[in-house]
Coordinates of C-alpha atoms in Angstrom, one line a residue:
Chain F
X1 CA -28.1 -225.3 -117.4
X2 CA -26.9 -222.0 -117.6
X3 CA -28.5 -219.4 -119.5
X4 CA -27.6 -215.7 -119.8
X5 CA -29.5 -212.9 -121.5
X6 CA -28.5 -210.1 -122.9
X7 CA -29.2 -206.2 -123.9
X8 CA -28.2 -202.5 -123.7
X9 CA -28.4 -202.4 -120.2
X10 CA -29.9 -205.4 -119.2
X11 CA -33.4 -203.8 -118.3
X12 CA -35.8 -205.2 -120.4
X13 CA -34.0 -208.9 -120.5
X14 CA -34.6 -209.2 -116.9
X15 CA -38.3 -209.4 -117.6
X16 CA -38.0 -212.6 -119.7
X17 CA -36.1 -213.9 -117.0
X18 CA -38.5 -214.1 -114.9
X19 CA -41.2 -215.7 -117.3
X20 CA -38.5 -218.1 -118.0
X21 CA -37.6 -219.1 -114.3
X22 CA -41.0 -219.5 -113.8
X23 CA -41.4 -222.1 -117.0
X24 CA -38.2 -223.8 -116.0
X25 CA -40.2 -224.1 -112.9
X26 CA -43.0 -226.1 -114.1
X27 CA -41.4 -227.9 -116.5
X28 CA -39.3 -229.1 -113.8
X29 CA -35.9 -227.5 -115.2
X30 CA -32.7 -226.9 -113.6
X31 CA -31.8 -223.5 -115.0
X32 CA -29.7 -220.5 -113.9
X33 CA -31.2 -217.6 -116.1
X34 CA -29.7 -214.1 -115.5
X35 CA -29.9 -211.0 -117.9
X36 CA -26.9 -208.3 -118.2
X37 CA -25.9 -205.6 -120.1
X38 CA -23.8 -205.5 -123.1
X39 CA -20.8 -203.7 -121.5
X40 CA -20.8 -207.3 -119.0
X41 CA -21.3 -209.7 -121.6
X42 CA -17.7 -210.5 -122.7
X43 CA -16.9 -211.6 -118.6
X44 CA -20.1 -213.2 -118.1
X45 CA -20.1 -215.1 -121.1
X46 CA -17.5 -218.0 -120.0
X47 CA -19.9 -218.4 -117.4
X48 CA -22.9 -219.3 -119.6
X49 CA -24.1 -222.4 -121.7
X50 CA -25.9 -220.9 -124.2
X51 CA -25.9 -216.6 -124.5
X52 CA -29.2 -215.2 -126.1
X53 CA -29.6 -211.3 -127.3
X54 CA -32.8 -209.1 -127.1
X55 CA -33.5 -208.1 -131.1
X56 CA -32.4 -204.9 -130.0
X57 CA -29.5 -205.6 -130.1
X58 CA -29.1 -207.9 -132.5
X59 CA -25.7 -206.5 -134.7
X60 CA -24.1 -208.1 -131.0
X61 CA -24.5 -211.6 -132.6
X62 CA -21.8 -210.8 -135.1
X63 CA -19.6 -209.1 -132.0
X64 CA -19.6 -212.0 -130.3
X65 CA -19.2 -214.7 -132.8
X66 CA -15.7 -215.3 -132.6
X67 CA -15.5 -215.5 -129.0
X68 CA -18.5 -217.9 -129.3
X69 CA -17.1 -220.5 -131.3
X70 CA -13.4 -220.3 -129.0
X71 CA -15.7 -220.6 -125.6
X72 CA -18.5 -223.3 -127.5
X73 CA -21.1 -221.1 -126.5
X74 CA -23.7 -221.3 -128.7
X75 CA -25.3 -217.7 -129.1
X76 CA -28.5 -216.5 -130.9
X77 CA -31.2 -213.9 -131.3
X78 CA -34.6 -214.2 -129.4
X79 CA -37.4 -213.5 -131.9
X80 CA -38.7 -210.3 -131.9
X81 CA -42.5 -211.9 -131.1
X82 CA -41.6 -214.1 -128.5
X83 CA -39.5 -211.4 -126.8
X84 CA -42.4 -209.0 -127.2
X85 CA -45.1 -211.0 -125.7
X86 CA -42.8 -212.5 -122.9
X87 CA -43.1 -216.1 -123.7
X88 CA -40.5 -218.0 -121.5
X89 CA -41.6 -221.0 -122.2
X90 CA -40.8 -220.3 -126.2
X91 CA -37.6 -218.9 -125.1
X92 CA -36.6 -221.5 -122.8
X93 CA -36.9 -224.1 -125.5
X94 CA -34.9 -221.9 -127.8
X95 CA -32.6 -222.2 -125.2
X96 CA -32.6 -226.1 -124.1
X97 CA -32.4 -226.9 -128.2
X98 CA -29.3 -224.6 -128.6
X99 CA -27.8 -226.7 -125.8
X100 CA -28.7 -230.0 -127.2
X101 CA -27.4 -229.0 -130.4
X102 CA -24.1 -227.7 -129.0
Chain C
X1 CA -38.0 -208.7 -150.5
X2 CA -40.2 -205.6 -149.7
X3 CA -39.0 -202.0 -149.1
X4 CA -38.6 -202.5 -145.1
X5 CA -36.3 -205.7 -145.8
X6 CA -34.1 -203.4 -148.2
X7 CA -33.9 -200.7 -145.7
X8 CA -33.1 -203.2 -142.8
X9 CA -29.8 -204.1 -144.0
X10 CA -27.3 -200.9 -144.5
X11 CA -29.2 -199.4 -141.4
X12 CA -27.7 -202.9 -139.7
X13 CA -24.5 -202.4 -141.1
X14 CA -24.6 -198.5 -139.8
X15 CA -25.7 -199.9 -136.3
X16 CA -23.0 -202.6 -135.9
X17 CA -20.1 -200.0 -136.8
X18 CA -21.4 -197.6 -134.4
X19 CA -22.3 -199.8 -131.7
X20 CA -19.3 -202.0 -132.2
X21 CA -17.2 -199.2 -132.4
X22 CA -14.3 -199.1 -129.9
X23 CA -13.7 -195.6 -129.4
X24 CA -17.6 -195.3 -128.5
X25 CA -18.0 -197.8 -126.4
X26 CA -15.2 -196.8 -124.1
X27 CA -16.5 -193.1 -124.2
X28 CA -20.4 -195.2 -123.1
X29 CA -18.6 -196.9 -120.2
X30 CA -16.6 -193.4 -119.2
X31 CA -19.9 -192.0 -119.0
X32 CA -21.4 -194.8 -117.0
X33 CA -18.5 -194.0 -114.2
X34 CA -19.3 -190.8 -114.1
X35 CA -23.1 -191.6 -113.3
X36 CA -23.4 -192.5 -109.6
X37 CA -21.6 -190.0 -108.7
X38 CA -23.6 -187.2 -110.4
X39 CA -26.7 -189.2 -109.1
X40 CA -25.3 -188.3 -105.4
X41 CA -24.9 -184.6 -106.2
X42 CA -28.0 -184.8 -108.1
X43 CA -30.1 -186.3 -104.8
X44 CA -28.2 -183.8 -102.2
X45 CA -29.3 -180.2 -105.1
X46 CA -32.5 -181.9 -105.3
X47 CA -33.1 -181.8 -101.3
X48 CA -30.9 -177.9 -101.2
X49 CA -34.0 -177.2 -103.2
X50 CA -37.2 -178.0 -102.3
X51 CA -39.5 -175.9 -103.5
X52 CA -41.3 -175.4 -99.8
X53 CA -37.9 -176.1 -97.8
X54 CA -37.5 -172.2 -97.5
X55 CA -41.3 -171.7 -95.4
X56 CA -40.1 -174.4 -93.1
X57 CA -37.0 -173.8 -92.2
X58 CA -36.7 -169.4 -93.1
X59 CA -34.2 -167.8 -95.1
X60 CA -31.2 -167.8 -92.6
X61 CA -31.3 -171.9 -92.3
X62 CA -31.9 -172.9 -95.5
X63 CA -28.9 -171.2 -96.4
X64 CA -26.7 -172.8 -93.6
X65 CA -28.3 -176.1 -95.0
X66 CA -27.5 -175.7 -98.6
X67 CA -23.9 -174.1 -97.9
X68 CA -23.5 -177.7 -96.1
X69 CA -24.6 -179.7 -98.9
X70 CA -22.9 -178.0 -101.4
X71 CA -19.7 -179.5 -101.5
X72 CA -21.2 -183.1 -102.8
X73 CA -22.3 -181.5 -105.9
X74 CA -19.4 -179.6 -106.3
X75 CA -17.0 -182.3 -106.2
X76 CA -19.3 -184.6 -108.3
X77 CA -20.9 -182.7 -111.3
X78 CA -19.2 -179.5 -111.1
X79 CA -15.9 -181.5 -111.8
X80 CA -17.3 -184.4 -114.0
X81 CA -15.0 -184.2 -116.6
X82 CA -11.9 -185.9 -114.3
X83 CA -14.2 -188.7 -114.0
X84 CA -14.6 -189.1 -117.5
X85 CA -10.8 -188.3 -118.2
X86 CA -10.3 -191.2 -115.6
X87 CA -12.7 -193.6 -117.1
X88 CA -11.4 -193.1 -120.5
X89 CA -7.9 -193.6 -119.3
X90 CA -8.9 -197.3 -117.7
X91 CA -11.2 -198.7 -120.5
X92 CA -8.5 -197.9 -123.0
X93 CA -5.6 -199.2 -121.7
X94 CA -8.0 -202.1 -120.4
X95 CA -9.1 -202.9 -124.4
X96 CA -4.9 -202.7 -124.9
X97 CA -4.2 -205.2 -122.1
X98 CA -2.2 -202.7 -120.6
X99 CA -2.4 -202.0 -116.7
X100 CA -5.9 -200.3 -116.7
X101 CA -5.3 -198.2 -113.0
X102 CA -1.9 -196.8 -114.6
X103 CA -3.5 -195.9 -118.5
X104 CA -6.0 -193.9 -115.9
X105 CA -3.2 -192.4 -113.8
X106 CA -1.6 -191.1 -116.8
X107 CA -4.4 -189.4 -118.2
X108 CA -5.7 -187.9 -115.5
X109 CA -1.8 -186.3 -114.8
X110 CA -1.8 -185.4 -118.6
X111 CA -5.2 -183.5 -118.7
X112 CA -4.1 -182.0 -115.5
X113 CA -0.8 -180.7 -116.8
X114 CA -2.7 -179.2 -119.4
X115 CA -5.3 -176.9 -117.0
X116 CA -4.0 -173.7 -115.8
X117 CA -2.5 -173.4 -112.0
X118 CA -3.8 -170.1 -111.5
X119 CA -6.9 -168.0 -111.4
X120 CA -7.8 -164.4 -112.1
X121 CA -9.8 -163.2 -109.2
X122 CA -12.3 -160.3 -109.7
X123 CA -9.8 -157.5 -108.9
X124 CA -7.6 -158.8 -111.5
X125 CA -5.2 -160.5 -108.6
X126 CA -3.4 -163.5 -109.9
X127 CA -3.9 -166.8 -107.5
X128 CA -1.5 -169.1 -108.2
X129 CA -1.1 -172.8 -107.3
X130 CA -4.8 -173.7 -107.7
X131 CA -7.4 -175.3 -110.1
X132 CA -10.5 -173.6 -110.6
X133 CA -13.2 -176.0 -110.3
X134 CA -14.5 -174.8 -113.7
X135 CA -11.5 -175.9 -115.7
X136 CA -12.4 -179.5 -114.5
X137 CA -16.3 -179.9 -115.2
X138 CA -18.4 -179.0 -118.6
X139 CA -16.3 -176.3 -119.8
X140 CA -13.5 -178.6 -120.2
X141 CA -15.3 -181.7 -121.2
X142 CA -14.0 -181.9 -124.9
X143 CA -10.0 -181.2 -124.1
X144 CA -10.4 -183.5 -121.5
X145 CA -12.1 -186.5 -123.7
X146 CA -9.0 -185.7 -126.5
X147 CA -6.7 -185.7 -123.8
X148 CA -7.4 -189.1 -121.9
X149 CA -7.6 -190.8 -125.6
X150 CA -4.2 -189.4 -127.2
X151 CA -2.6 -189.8 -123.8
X152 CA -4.1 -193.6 -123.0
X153 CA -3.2 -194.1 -126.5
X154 CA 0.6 -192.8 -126.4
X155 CA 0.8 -194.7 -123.1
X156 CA -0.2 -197.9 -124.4
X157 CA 2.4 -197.6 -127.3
X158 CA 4.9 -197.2 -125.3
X159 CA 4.4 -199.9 -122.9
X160 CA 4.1 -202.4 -126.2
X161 CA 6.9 -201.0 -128.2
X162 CA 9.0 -202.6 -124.6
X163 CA 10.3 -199.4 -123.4
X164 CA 9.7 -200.4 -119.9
X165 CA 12.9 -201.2 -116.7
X166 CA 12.1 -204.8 -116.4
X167 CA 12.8 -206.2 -112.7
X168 CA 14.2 -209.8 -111.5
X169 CA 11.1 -212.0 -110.6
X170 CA 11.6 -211.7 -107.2
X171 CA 10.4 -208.0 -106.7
X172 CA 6.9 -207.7 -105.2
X173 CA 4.7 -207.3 -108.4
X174 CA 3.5 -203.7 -106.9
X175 CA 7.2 -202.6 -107.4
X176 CA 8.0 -204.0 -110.5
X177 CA 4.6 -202.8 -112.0
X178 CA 5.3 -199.5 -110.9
X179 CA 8.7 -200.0 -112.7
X180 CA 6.9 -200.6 -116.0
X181 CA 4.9 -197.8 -115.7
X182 CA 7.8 -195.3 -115.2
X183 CA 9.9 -194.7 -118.8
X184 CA 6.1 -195.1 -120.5
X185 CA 4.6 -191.9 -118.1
X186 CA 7.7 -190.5 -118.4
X187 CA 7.5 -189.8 -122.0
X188 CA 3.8 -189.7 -122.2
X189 CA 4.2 -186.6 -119.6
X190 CA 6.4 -184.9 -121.4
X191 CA 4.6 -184.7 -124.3
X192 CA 1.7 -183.0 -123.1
X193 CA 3.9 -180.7 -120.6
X194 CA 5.4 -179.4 -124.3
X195 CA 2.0 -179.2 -125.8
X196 CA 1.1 -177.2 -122.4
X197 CA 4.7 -174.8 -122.7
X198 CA 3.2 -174.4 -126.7
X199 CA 0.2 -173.1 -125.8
X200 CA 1.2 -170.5 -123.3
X201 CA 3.0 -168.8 -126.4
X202 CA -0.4 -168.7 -128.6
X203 CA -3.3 -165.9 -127.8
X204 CA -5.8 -168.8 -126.2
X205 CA -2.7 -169.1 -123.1
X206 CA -3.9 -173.0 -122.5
X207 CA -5.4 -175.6 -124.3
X208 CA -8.5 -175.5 -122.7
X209 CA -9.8 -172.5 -124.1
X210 CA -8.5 -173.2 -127.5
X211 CA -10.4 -176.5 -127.6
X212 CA -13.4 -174.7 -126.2
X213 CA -13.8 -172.4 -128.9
X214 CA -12.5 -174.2 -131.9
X215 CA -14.6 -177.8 -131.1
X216 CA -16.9 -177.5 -128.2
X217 CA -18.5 -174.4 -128.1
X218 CA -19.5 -174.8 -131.8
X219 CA -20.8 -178.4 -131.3
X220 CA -22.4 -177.7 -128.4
X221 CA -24.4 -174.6 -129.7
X222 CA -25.3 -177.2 -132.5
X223 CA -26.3 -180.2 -130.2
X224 CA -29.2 -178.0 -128.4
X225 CA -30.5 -176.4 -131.6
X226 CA -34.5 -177.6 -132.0
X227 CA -33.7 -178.9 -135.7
X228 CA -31.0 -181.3 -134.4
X229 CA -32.8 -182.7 -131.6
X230 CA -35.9 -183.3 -133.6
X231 CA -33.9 -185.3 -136.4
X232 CA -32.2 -187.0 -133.7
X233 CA -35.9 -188.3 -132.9
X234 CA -36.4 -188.9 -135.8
X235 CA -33.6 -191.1 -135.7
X236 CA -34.3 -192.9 -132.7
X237 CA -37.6 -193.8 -133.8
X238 CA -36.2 -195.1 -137.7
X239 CA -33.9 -197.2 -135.5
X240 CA -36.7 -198.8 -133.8
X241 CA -38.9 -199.0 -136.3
X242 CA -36.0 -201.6 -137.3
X243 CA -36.4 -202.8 -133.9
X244 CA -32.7 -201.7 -133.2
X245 CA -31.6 -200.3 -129.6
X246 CA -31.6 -196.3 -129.8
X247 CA -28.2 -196.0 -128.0
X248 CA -26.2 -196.6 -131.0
X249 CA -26.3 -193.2 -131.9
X250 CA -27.7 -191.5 -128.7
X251 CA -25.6 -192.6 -125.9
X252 CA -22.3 -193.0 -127.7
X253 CA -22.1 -190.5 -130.0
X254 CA -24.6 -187.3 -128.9
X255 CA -24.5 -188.0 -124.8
X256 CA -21.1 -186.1 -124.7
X257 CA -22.9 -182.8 -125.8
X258 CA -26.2 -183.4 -123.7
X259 CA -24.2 -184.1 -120.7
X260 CA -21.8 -181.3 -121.3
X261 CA -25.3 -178.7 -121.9
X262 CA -26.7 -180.6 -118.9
X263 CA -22.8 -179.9 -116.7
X264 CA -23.5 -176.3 -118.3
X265 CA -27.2 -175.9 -116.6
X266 CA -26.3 -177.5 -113.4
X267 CA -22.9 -175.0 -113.1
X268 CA -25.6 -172.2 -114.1
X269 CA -28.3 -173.5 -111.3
X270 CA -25.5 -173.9 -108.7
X271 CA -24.7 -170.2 -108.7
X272 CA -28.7 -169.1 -108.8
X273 CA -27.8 -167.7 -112.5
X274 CA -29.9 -167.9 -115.8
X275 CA -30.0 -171.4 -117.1
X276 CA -28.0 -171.4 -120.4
X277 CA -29.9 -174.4 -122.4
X278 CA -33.3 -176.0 -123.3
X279 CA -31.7 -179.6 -125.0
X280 CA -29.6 -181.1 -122.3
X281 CA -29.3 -184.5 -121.2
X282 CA -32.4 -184.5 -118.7
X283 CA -34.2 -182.7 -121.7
X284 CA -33.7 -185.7 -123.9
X285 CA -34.8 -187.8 -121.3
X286 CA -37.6 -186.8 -118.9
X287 CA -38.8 -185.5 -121.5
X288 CA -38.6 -188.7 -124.3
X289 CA -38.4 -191.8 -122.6
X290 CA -40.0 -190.5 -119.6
X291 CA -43.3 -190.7 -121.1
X292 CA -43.4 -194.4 -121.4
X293 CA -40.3 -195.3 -122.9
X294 CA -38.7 -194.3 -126.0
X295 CA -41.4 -193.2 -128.7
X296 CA -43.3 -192.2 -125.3
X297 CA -45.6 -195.2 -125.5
X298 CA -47.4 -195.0 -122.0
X299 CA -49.8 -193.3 -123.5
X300 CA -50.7 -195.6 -126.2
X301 CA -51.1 -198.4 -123.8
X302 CA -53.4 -196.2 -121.9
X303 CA -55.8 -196.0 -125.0
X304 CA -55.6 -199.6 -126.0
X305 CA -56.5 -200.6 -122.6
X306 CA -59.4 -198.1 -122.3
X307 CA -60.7 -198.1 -125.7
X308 CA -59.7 -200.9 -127.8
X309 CA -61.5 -203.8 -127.9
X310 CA -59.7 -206.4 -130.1
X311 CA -58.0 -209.3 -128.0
X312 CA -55.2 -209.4 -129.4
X313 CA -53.6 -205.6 -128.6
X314 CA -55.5 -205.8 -125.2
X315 CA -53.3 -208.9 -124.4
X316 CA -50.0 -206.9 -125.4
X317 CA -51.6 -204.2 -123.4
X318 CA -52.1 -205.6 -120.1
X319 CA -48.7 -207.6 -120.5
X320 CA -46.6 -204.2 -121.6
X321 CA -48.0 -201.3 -119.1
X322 CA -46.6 -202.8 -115.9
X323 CA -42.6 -202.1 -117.6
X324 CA -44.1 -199.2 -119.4
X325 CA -45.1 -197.2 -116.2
X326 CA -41.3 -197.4 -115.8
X327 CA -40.2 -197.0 -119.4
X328 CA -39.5 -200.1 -120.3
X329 CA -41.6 -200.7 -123.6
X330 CA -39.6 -203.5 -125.3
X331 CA -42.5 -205.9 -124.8
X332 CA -44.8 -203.3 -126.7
X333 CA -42.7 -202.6 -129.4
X334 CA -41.9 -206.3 -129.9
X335 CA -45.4 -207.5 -129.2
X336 CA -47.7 -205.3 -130.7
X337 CA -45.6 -205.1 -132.7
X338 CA -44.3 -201.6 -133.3
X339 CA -41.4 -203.3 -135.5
X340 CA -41.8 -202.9 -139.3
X341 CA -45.4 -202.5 -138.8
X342 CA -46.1 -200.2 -141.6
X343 CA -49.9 -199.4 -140.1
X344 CA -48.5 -197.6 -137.0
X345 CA -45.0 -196.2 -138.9
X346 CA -46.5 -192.4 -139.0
X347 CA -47.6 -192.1 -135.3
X348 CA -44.7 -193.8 -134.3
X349 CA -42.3 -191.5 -135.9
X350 CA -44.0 -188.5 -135.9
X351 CA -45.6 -188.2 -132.7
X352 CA -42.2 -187.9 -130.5
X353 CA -41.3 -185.6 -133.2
X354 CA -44.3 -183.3 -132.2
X355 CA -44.4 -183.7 -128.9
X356 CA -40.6 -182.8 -128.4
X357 CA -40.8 -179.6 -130.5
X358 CA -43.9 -178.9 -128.1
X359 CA -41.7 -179.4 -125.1
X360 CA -39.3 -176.9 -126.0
X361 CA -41.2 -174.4 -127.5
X362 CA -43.2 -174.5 -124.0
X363 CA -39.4 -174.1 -122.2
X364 CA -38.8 -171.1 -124.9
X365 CA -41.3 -169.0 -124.5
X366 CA -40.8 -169.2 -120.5
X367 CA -43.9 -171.6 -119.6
X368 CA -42.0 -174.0 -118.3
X369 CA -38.9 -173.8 -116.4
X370 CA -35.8 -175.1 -117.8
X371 CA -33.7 -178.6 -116.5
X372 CA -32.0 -178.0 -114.0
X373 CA -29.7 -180.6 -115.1
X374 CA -29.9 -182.9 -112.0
X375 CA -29.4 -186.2 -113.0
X376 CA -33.3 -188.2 -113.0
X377 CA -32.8 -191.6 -114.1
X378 CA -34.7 -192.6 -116.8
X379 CA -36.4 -195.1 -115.4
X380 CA -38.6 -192.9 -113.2
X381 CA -42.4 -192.7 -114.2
X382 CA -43.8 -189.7 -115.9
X383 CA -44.9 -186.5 -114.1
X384 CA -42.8 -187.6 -111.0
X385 CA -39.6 -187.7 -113.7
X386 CA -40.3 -183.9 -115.1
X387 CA -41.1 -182.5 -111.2
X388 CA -37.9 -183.5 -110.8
X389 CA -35.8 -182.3 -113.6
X390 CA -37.5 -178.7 -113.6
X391 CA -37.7 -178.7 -110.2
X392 CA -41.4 -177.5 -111.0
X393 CA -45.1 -179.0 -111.4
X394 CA -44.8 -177.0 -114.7
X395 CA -42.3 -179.5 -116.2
X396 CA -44.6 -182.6 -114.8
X397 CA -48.0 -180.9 -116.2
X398 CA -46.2 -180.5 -119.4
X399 CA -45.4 -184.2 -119.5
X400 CA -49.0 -184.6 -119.1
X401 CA -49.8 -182.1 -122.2
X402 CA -47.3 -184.4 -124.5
X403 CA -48.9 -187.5 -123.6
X404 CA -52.4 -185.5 -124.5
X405 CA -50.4 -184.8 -128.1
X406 CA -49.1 -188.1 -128.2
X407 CA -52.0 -190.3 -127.8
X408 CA -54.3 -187.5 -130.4
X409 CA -51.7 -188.6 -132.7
X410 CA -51.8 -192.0 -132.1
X411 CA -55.8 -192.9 -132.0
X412 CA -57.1 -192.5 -135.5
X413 CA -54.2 -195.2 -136.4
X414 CA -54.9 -197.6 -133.5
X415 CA -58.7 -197.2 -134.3
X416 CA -58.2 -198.3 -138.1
X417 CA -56.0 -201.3 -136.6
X418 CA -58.2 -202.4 -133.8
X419 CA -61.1 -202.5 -136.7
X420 CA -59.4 -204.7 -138.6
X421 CA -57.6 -207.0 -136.1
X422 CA -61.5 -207.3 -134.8
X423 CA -62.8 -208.7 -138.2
X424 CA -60.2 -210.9 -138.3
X425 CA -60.9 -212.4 -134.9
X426 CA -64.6 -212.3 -135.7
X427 CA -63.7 -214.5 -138.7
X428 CA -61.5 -216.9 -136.4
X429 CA -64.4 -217.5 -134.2
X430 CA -67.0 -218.4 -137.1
X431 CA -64.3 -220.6 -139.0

């Protein structure tokens, strides 16, 4: 399962990386998790099963919609209180549904 | 729907157009070419000039030392706008699908047939055959950003409208790509070489100083103005409130006049003159999001870890302040949450505000030294950030003095809210 994260510059993402590598981690989860900025997200997107954007920069969603439903990758916006507090477990499952829905 | 939810949408609709922008986002991503190299000449002025460098080493050294260091910032910042012209070049013909390294080519020769080849020395001799390093840094920044757009853009249409010698397949692709690029330059060249034969014949002489009096002088001596920068706070701070990323309007469409006041100071520092401006690029950051982040949070993660009791902002607290300490606040304004959190709107918005025209009026009246305009990322924590871009203590104690204002600002609200989130987890407990 590939998951990337992303944006402005790919700074405050990578924190919630690491909470959710660590939650993949106990749950046992095969993930790849990585965090980019906007500027990268068009070539790493291919790359990606599911791409997920920091409320931030959430008008991205719309940027990227096209290209989402051309690639099937399923993109969505992390919620603002689970991004805030960290929770990579909440954002992992976000993530695991998306796929599971694709 | 409440007033927040009607005032989320068109400031959405503003931040998608701006952000989404195309012109914008290949002038952020010029930029960002430009930025390790200034780092380097930043890091190599930085060392020229430490404060105690002249005790240790004496007069006579320290000026063998800085007239061997010069030449990294010299070919770095002093000529930053080639990088730029270069940059602009690539990521436009890149967004057109046209050969990026030959869009750049292009509008680096165009902007360079558009400088002057000679220079006017001091006894009024003329030099000719040489660019003087001026023409190719701040002064020239906005001719130079016009340039690489109209000439990437002419360039493009001329490889698309087909009006390129195409070669048999089996020509080495350098060759035949070189080919393509030939009848496209070739008119693209000439254009600007008429526009630069124009311009000798008006009383500016060159392009250059034309577009540095009509455009860039006026915007820049807007851009630093106190009123401008504290709306642009005010600004950055609406947008979060919204919880929407600042650089939609900061990094794409004011960073070309902060970096071009910031080219100006470093120019100005280089040569041991007067530094020209308070507002440059270092201004806006060591001296914003420096402190913490932007809305210079640091400090209200300090007082809700020494004096607030309620669980629930101590959690966000301990969780935010290990990224704040390097301005990264996301996690506080997401978890306390600063978003449309109408109890904490006034500090939020006004306290920057304050604190900024505190800054400057400490820079104005000669307390503080000015920015050198050495690049500091913005990532560096506060005091460390503002000894660096002053190249003073002064310019880290004043840090200090805006987190004092900041966090005055700041209590009385975070009091009020730590009250009430107690009674509520008082009532939890009981339940």
């Amino acid at each position: 399962m590939k998951i990337l994260l992303a944006c402005s510059s790919g700074m405050s993402t990578s924190l919630l990386v690491n909470k959710m590598k660590e939650a993949a981690q106990e749950q046992s989860v095969e993930a790849e998790i990585w965090a980019v900025g906007q500027a990268e997200v068009e070539t790493e997107m291919p790359k990606a099963d599911v791409v997920l954007f920091g409320p931030q920069m959430r008008f991205l969603k719309t940027k990227f919609a096209g290209k989402s439903k051309e690639l099937n990758v399923p993109l969505d916006v992390i919620p603002p209180v689970s991004y805030g507090r960290c929770d990579g477990k909440a954002v992992l499952k976000m993530a695991m549904d998306m796929i599971a829905n694709k | 729907m409440s007033f927040f939810d009607k005032m989320e949408e068109p400031i959405m609709v503003i931040g998608e157009k701006l952000n989404n922008n195309t012109i914008l986002k290949i002038l952020r991503d010029a930029f960002m070419l430009a930025f390790p190299l200034t780092i380097f000449g930043s890091i190599t002025l930085v060392i020229a000039n430490l404060p105690f460098l002249d005790k240790l080493l004496g007069a006579e050294r320290l000026a063998i030392l800085q007239n061997m260091l010069n030449p990294a910032s010299a070919v770095t910042m002093s000529i930053a706008t080639v990088f730029i012209v270069l940059g602009i070049g690539y990521y436009f013909s890149k967004d057109q699908k046209v050969d990026a390294l030959f869009g750049a080519a292009v509008a680096l020769a165009a902007f360079l047939v558009l400088t002057p080849l000679e220079v006017i020395t001091e006894n009024e001799e003329v030099v000719s055959n040489v660019f003087s390093i001026d023409r190719l840094g701040a002064k020239s920044m906005f001719v130079g950003m016009f340039v690489a757009f109209f000439s990437a853009a002419l360039y493009c249409k001329f490889v698309k409208k087909n009006f390129v010698i195409k070669m048999p397949a089996s020509v080495p692709p350098a060759v035949s790509k070189s080919f393509a690029a030939l009848i496209p330059a070739i008119l693209t060249l000439t254009i600007f070489l008429i526009v630069r034969i124009i311009f000798t014949f008006t009383p500016w002489g060159n392009i250059h100083d034309f577009v540095f009096q009509i455009v860039q002088a006026p915007l820049t001596s807007l851009g630093k103005g106190i009123i401008p920068t504290i709306i642009a706070i005010f600004a950055i701070q609406l947008l979060w409130f919204f919880g929407l990323h600042e650089q939609i309007i900061v990094n794409s469409v004011l960073d070309p006049i902060w970096n071009t006041l910031s080219l100006e100071n470093i120019d100005a520092y280089r040569a041991g003159e007067m530094l020209p401006n308070i507002v440059t690029k270092q201004f806006m950051e060591s001296f914003t999001v420096s402190l913490g982040g932007t809305g210079m949070t640091l400090v209200v993660l300090i007082i809700i870890l020494t004096m607030m009791k309620s669980k629930q902002l101590r959690g966000v607290g301990k969780l935010a302040a290990p990224a704040g300490i390097f301005n990264v606040n996301e996690p506080c304004i997401f978890g306390l949450p600063i978003v449309l959190n109408p109890t904490i709107a006034i500090p939020w918005i006004l306290a920057p505000m304050v604190s900024t025209l505190v800054a400057y009026l400490a820079m104005a009246t000669g307390i503080v030294p000015l920015t050198t305009g050495v690049s500091v990322p913005w990532t560096v924590p506060v005091f460390i950030s503002d000894i660096l871009a002053t190249n003073s203590i002064r310019g880290g104690l004043l840090q200090l003095v805006q987190m004092a204002i900041v966090g005055i600002i700041w209590f009385p609200f975070l009091k009020t809210w730590d009250k009430s989130i107690l009674k509520e987890e008082a009532a939890e407990q009981t339940e």
